[in-house]
CSV table of C-alpha atoms in Angstrom, one decimal:
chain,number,residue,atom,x,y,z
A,1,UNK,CA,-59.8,-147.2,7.7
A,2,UNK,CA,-63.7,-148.0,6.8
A,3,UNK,CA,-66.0,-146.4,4.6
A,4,UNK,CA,-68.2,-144.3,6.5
A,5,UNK,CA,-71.7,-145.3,7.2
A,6,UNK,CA,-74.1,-142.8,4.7
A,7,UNK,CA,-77.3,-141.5,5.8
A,8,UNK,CA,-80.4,-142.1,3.2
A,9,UNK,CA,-83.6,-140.5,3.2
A,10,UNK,CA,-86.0,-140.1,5.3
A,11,UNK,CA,-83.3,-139.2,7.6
A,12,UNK,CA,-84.0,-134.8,8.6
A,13,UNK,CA,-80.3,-134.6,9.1
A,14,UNK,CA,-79.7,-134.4,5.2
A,15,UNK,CA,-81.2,-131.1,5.0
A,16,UNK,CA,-79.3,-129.7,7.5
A,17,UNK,CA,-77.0,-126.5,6.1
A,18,UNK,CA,-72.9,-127.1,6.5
A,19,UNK,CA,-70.7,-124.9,8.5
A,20,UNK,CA,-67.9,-123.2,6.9
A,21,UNK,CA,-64.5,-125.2,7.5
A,22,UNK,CA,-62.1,-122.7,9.4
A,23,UNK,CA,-59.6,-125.3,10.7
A,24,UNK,CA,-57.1,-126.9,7.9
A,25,UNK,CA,-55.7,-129.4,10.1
A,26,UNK,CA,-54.8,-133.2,10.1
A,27,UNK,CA,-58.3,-133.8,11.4
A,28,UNK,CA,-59.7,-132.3,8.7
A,29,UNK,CA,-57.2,-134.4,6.6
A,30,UNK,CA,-58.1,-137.9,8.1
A,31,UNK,CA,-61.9,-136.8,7.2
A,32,UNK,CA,-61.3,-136.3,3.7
A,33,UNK,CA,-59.4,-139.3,3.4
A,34,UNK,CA,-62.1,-141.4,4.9
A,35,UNK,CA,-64.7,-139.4,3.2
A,36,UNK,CA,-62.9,-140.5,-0.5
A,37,UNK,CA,-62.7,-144.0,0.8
A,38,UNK,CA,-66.5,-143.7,1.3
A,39,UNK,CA,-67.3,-142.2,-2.2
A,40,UNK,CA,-65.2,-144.9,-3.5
A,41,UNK,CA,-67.1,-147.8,-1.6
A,42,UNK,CA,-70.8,-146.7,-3.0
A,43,UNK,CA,-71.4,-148.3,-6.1
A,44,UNK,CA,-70.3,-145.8,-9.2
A,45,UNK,CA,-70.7,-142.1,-6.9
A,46,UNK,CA,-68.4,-139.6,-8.4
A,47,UNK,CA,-68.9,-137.2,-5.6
A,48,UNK,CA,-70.0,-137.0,-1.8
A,49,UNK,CA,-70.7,-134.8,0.5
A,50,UNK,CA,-69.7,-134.5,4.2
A,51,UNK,CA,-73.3,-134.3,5.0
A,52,UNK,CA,-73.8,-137.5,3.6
A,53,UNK,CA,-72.0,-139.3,6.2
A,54,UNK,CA,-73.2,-136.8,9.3
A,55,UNK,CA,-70.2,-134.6,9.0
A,56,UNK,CA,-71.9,-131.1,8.8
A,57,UNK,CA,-69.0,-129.3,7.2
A,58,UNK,CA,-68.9,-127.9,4.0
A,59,UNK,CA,-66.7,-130.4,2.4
A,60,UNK,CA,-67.6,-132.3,-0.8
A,61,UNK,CA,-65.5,-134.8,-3.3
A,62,UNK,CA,-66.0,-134.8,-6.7
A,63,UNK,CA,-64.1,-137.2,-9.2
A,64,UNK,CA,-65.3,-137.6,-13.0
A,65,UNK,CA,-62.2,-138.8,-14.5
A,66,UNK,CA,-63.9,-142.2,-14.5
A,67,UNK,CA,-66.9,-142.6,-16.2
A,68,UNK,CA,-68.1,-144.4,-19.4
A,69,UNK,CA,-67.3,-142.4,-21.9
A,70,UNK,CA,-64.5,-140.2,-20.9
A,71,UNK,CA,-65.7,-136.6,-20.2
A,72,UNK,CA,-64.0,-132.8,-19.5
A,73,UNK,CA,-63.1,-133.2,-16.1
A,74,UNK,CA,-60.3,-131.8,-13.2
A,75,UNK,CA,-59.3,-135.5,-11.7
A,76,UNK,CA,-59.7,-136.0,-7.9
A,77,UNK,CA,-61.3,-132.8,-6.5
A,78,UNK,CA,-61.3,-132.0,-2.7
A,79,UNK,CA,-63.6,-129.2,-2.5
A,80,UNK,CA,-63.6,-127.4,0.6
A,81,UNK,CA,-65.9,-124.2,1.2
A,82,UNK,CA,-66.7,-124.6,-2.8
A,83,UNK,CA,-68.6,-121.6,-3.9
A,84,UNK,CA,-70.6,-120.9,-7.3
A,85,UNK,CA,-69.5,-117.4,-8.5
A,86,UNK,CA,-71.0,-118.1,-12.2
A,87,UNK,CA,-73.3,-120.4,-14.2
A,88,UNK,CA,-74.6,-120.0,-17.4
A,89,UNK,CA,-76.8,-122.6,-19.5
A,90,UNK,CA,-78.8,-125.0,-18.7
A,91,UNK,CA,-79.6,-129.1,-19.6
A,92,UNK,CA,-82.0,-131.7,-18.2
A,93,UNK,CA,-79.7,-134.8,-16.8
A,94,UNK,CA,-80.2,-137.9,-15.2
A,95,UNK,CA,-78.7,-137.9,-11.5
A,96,UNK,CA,-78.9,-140.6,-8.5
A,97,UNK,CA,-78.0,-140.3,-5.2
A,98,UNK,CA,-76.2,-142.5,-2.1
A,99,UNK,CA,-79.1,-141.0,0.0
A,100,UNK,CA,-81.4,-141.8,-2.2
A,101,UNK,CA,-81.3,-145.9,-2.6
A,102,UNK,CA,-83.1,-147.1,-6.0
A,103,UNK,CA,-84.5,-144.3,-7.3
A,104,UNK,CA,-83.1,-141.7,-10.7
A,105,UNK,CA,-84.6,-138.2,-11.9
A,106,UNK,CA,-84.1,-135.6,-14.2
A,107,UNK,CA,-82.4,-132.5,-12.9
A,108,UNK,CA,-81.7,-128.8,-14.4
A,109,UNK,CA,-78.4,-127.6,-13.8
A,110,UNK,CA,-76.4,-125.0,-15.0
A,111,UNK,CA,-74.3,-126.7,-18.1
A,112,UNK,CA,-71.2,-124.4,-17.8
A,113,UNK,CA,-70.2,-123.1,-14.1
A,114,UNK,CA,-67.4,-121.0,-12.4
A,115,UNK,CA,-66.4,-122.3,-8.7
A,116,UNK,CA,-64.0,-121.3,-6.1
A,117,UNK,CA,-62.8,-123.6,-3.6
A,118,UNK,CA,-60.4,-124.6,-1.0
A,119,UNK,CA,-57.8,-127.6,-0.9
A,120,UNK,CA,-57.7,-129.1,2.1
A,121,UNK,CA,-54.1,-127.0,3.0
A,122,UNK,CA,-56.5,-124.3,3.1
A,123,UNK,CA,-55.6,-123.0,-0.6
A,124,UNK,CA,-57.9,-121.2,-2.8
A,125,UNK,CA,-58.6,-122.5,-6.3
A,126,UNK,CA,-60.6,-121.5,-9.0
A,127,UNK,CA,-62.4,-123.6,-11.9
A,128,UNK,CA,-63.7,-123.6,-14.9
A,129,UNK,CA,-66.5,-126.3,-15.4
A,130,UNK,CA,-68.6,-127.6,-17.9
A,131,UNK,CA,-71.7,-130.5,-18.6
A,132,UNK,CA,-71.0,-133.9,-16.8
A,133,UNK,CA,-68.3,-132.6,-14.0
A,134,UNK,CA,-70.5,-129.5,-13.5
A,135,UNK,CA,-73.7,-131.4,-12.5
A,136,UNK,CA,-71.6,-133.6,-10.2
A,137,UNK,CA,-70.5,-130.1,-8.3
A,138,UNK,CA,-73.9,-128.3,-8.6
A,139,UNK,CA,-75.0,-131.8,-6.8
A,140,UNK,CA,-72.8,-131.8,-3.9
A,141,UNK,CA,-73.2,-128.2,-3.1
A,142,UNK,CA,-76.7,-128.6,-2.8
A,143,UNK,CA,-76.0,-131.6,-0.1
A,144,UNK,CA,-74.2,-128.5,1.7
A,145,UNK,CA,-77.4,-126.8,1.8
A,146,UNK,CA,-79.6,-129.5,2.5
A,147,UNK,CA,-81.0,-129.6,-0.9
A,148,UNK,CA,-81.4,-133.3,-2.2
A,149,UNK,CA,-82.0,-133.9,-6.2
A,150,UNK,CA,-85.2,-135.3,-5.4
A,151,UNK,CA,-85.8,-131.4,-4.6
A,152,UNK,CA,-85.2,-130.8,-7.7
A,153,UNK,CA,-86.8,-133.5,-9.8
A,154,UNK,CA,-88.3,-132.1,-13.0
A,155,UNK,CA,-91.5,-133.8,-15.5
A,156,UNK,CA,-90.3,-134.0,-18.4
A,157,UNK,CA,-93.7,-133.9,-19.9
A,158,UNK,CA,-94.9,-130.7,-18.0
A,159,UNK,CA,-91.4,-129.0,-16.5
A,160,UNK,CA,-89.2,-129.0,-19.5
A,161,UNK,CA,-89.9,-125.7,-21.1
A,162,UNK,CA,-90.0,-123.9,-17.9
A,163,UNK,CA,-86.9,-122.2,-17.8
A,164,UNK,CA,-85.6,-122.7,-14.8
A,165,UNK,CA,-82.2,-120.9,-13.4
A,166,UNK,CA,-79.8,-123.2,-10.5
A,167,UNK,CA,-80.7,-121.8,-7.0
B,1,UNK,CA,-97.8,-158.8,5.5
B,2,UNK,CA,-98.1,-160.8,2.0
B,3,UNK,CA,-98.4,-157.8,-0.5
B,4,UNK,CA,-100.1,-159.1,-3.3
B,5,UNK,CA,-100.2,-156.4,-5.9
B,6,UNK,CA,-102.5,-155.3,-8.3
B,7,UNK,CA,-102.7,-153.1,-11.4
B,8,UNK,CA,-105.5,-150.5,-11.3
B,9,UNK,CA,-106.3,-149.0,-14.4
B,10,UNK,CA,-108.8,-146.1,-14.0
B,11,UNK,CA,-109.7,-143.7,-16.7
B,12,UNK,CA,-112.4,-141.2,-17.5
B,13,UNK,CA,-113.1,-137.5,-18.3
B,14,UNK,CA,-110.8,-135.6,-16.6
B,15,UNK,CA,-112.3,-133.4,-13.0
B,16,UNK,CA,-110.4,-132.3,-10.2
B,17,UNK,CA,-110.7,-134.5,-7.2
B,18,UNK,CA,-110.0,-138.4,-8.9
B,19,UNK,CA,-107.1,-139.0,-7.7
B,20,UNK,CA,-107.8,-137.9,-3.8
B,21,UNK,CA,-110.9,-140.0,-4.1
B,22,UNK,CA,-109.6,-142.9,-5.8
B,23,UNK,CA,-106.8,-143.2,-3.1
B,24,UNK,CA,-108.5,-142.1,-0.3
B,25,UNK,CA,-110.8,-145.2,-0.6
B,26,UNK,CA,-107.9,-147.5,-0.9
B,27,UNK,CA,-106.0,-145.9,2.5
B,28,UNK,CA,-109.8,-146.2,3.9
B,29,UNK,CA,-109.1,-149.7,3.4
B,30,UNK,CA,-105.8,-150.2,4.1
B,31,UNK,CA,-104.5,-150.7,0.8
B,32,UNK,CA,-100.9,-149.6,0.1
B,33,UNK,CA,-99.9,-147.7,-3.3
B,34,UNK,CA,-96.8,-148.3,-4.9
B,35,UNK,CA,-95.4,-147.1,-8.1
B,36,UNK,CA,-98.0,-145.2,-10.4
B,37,UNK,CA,-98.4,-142.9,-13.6
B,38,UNK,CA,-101.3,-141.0,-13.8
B,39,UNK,CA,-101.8,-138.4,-16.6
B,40,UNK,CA,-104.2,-136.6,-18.4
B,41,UNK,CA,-104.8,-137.6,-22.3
B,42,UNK,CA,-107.0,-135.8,-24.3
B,43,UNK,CA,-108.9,-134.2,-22.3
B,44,UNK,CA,-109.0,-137.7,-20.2
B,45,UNK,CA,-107.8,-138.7,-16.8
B,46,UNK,CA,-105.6,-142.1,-16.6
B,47,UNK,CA,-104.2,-144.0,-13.9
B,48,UNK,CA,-102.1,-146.3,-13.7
B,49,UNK,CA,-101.7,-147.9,-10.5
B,50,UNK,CA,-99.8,-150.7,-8.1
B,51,UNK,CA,-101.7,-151.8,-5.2
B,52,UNK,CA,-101.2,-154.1,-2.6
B,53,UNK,CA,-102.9,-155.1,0.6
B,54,UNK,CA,-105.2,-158.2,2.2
B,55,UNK,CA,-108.1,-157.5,-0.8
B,56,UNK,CA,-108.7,-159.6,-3.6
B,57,UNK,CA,-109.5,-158.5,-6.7
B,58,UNK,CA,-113.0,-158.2,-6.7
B,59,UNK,CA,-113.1,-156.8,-3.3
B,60,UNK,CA,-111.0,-154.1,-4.4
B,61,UNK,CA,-113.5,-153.5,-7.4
B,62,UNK,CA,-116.4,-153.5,-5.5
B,63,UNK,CA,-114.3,-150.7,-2.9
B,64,UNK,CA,-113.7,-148.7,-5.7
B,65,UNK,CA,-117.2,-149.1,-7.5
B,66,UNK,CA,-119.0,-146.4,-6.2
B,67,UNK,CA,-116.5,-143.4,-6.3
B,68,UNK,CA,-116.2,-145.1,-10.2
B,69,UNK,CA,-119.6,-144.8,-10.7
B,70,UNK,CA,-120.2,-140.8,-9.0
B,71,UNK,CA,-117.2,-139.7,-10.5
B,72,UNK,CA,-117.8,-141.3,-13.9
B,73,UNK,CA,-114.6,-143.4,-14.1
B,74,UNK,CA,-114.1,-146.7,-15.6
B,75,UNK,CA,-111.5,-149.4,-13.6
B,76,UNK,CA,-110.0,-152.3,-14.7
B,77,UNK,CA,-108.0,-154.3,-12.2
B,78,UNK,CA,-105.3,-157.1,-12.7
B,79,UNK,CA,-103.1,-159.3,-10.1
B,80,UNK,CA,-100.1,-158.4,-11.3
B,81,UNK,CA,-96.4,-160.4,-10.7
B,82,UNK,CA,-93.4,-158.5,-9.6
B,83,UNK,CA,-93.0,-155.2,-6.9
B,84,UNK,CA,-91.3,-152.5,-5.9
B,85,UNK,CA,-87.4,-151.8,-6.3
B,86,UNK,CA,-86.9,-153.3,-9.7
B,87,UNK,CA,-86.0,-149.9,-11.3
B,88,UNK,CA,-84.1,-150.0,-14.2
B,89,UNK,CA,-82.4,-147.1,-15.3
B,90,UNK,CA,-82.5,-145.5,-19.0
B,91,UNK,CA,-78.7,-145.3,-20.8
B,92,UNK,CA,-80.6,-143.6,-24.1
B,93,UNK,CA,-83.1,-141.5,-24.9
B,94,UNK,CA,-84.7,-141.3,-28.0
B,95,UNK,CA,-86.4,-138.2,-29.2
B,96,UNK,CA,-88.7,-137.6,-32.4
B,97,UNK,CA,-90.6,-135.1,-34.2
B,98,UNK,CA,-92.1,-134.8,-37.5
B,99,UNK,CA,-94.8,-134.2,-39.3
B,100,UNK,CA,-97.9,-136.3,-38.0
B,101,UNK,CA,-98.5,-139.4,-40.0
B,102,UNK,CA,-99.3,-143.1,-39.9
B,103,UNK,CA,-96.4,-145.4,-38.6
B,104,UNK,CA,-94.1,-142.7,-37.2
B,105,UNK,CA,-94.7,-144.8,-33.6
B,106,UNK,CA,-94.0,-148.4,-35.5
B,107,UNK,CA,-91.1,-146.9,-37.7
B,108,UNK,CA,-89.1,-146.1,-34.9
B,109,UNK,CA,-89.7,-148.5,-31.8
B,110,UNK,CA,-89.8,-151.2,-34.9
B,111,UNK,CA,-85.9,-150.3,-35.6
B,112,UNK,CA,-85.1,-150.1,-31.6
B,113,UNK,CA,-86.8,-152.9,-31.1
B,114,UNK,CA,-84.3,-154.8,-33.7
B,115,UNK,CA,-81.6,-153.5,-31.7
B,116,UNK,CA,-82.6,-155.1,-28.6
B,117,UNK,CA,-83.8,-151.5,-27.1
B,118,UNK,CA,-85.8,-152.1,-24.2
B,119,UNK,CA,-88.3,-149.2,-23.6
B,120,UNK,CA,-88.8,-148.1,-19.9
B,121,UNK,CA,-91.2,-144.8,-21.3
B,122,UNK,CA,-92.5,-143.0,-23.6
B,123,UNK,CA,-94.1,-139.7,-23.8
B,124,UNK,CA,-96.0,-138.6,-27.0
B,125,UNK,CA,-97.8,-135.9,-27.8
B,126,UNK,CA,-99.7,-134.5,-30.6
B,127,UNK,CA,-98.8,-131.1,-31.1
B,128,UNK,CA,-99.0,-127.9,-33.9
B,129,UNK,CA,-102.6,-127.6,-34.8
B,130,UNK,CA,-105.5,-129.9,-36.6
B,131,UNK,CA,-105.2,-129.2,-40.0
B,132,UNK,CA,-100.9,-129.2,-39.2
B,133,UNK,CA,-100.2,-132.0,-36.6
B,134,UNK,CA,-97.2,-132.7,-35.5
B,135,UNK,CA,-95.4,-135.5,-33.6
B,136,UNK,CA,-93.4,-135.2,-30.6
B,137,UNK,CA,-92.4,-138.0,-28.8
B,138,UNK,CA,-89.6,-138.9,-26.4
B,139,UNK,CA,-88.3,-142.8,-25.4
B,140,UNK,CA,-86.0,-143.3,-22.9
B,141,UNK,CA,-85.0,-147.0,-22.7
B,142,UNK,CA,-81.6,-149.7,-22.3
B,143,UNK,CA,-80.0,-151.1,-24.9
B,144,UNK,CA,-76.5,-152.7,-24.8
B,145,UNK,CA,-75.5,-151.9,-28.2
B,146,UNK,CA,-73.1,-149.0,-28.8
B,147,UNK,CA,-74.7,-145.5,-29.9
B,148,UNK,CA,-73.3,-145.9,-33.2
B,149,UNK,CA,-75.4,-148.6,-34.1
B,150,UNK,CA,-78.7,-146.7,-32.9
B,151,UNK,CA,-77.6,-144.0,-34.7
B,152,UNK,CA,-76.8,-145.7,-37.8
B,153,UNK,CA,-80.4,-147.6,-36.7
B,154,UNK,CA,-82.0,-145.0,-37.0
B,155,UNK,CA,-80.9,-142.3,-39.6
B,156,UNK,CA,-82.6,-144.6,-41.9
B,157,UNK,CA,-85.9,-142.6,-40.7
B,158,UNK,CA,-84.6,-139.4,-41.7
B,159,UNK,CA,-84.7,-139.7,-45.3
B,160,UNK,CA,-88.7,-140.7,-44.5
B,161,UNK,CA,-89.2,-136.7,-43.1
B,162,UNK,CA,-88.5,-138.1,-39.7
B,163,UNK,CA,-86.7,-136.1,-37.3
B,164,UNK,CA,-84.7,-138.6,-35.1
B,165,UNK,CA,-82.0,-138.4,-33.0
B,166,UNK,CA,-80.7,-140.4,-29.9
B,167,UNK,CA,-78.4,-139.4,-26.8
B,168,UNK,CA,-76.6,-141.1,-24.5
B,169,UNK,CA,-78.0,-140.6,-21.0
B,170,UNK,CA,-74.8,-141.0,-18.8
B,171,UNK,CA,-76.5,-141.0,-15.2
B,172,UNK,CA,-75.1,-139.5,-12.2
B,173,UNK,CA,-74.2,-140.8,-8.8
B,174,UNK,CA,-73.4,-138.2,-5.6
């Protein structure tokens, strides 16, 4: 198995919206497997999105049990049909991109999140997230919607007083 | 095509319309832009500019010499070494506040600077009012020393009326 080529910007396909996953089969299995292998090939990613790789499903990875300094986190996270039922806070951060070769921002998202998602059986989970891992998710939804960070990019001179609420 | 880059430097009293005129001069002539910071400080327009494309230096001035002159601008152009795609990211931030008064700006960068802090930007403002200034600034920047040590750096400040504190700026990939 090879990492899966990942689309970058300019490329209109990244802002297309992700359907709803219906079938929990080994298909869908093989994807995710190839889809981790992929996250795990670009340089320091802890999450991916289907969409990233031209796989318009709304399926997204998100993995934070590796970082610098060790931070709150759920290990290896297969998030299928993930949903945000609740945020609350909110923090500037520093985020990158695999679409988005050689360039970093500053984002607002929600510091402390509730989510609901699917394992890829087709099981429903719910989690409670905070700070680091929470960006990560709030990230990879958006590449469900089409939303890249670069969307979101704030000043930090003129935009960060503005309150601003995720989504 | 070579791209020989310049910095342009253009500042004046701010007025809507520099920056479309500026850069609709250099497209006019096929110059490219690269990365740039343009702001407005005190009341002041500044840009800060990469350029690249088949002009030399003073043909580029004299390009830009009459919008300069209408719109009241002063340039300043250099050839510049390096390009694009040598971004850096920042692993700290540094922020400060205090009362406004000479060295705050010294003090600080003075002790990050001994720690092999290398700054990539820095915002500061005056704010509070003219008989009460006070000084906000923010530095993000890489150093390879632990936070602990900046910290420690740093809380030397504090006991000067210097509000100081540093964070980690763990950057995300997805």
């Amino acid at each position: 198995m090879e990492a899966l080529p990942i689309l970058t910007i300019p490329d209109d396909r990244l802002k297309q919206v992700s359907e709803t996953v219906t079938g929990f089969d080994d298909s869908l299995r093989r994807f995710v497997a190839q889809l981790e292998l992929t996250r795990q090939h670009g340089p320091g990613a802890v999450g991916i999105a289907a969409p990233q790789v031209g796989h318009f499903q709304r399926i997204a990875i998100v993995d934070c049990s590796v970082t610098r300094k060790p931070v709150p986190n759920h290990g290896n996270l297969v998030l299928i049909n993930p949903e945000i039922t609740h945020w609350d806070g909110y923090e500037v951060g520093r985020e990158g991109c695999l679409s988005v070769p050689d360039y970093t921002g500053n984002v607002i998202r929600a510091t402390h999140i509730k989510l609901k998602a699917q394992d890829v059986q087709g099981e429903e989970h719910e989690y409670e997230m905070e700070g680091y891992e929470a960006r990560a998710v709030q990230h990879e939804i958006d590449h469900l919607d089409g939303i890249l960070f670069i969307d979101r990019v704030v000043s930090r001179r003129t935009d960060l007083f503005k309150r601003k609420v995720y989504r | 095509m070579s791209k020989h880059w310049y910095m342009l430097t253009v500042t004046g009293e701010d007025k809507p319309g520099i920056v479309a005129r500026i850069t609709r001069t250099l497209f006019d002539r096929g110059m490219h832009l690269g990365e740039a910071s343009m702001l407005r400080l005190g009341g002041n327009f500044t840009i800060m500019m990469m350029v690249a494309g088949e002009m030399d230096a003073q043909a580029l001035e004299e390009a830009l010499s009459q919008v300069a002159a209408e719109l009241g601008l002063s340039l300043h152009i250099d050839p510049m070494q390096g390009g694009l795609h040598r971004h850096v990211p920042p692993n700290f931030i540094v922020r400060v506040s205090g009362a406004d008064k000479a060295g705050i700006v010294a003090k600080v960068t003075g002790v990050l600077a001994q720690d092999g802090f290398n700054i990539l930007g820095l915002d500061s403002d005056v704010a509070g009012s003219e008989d009460k200034p006070v000084y906000i600034m923010q530095i993000a920047g890489i150093a390879s020393v632990p936070l602990e040590t900046l910290e420690a750096s740093l809380s030397g400040l504090r006991s000067e009326g210097i509000d100081v504190n540093v964070s980690p700026v763990e950057m995300l990939v997805g």
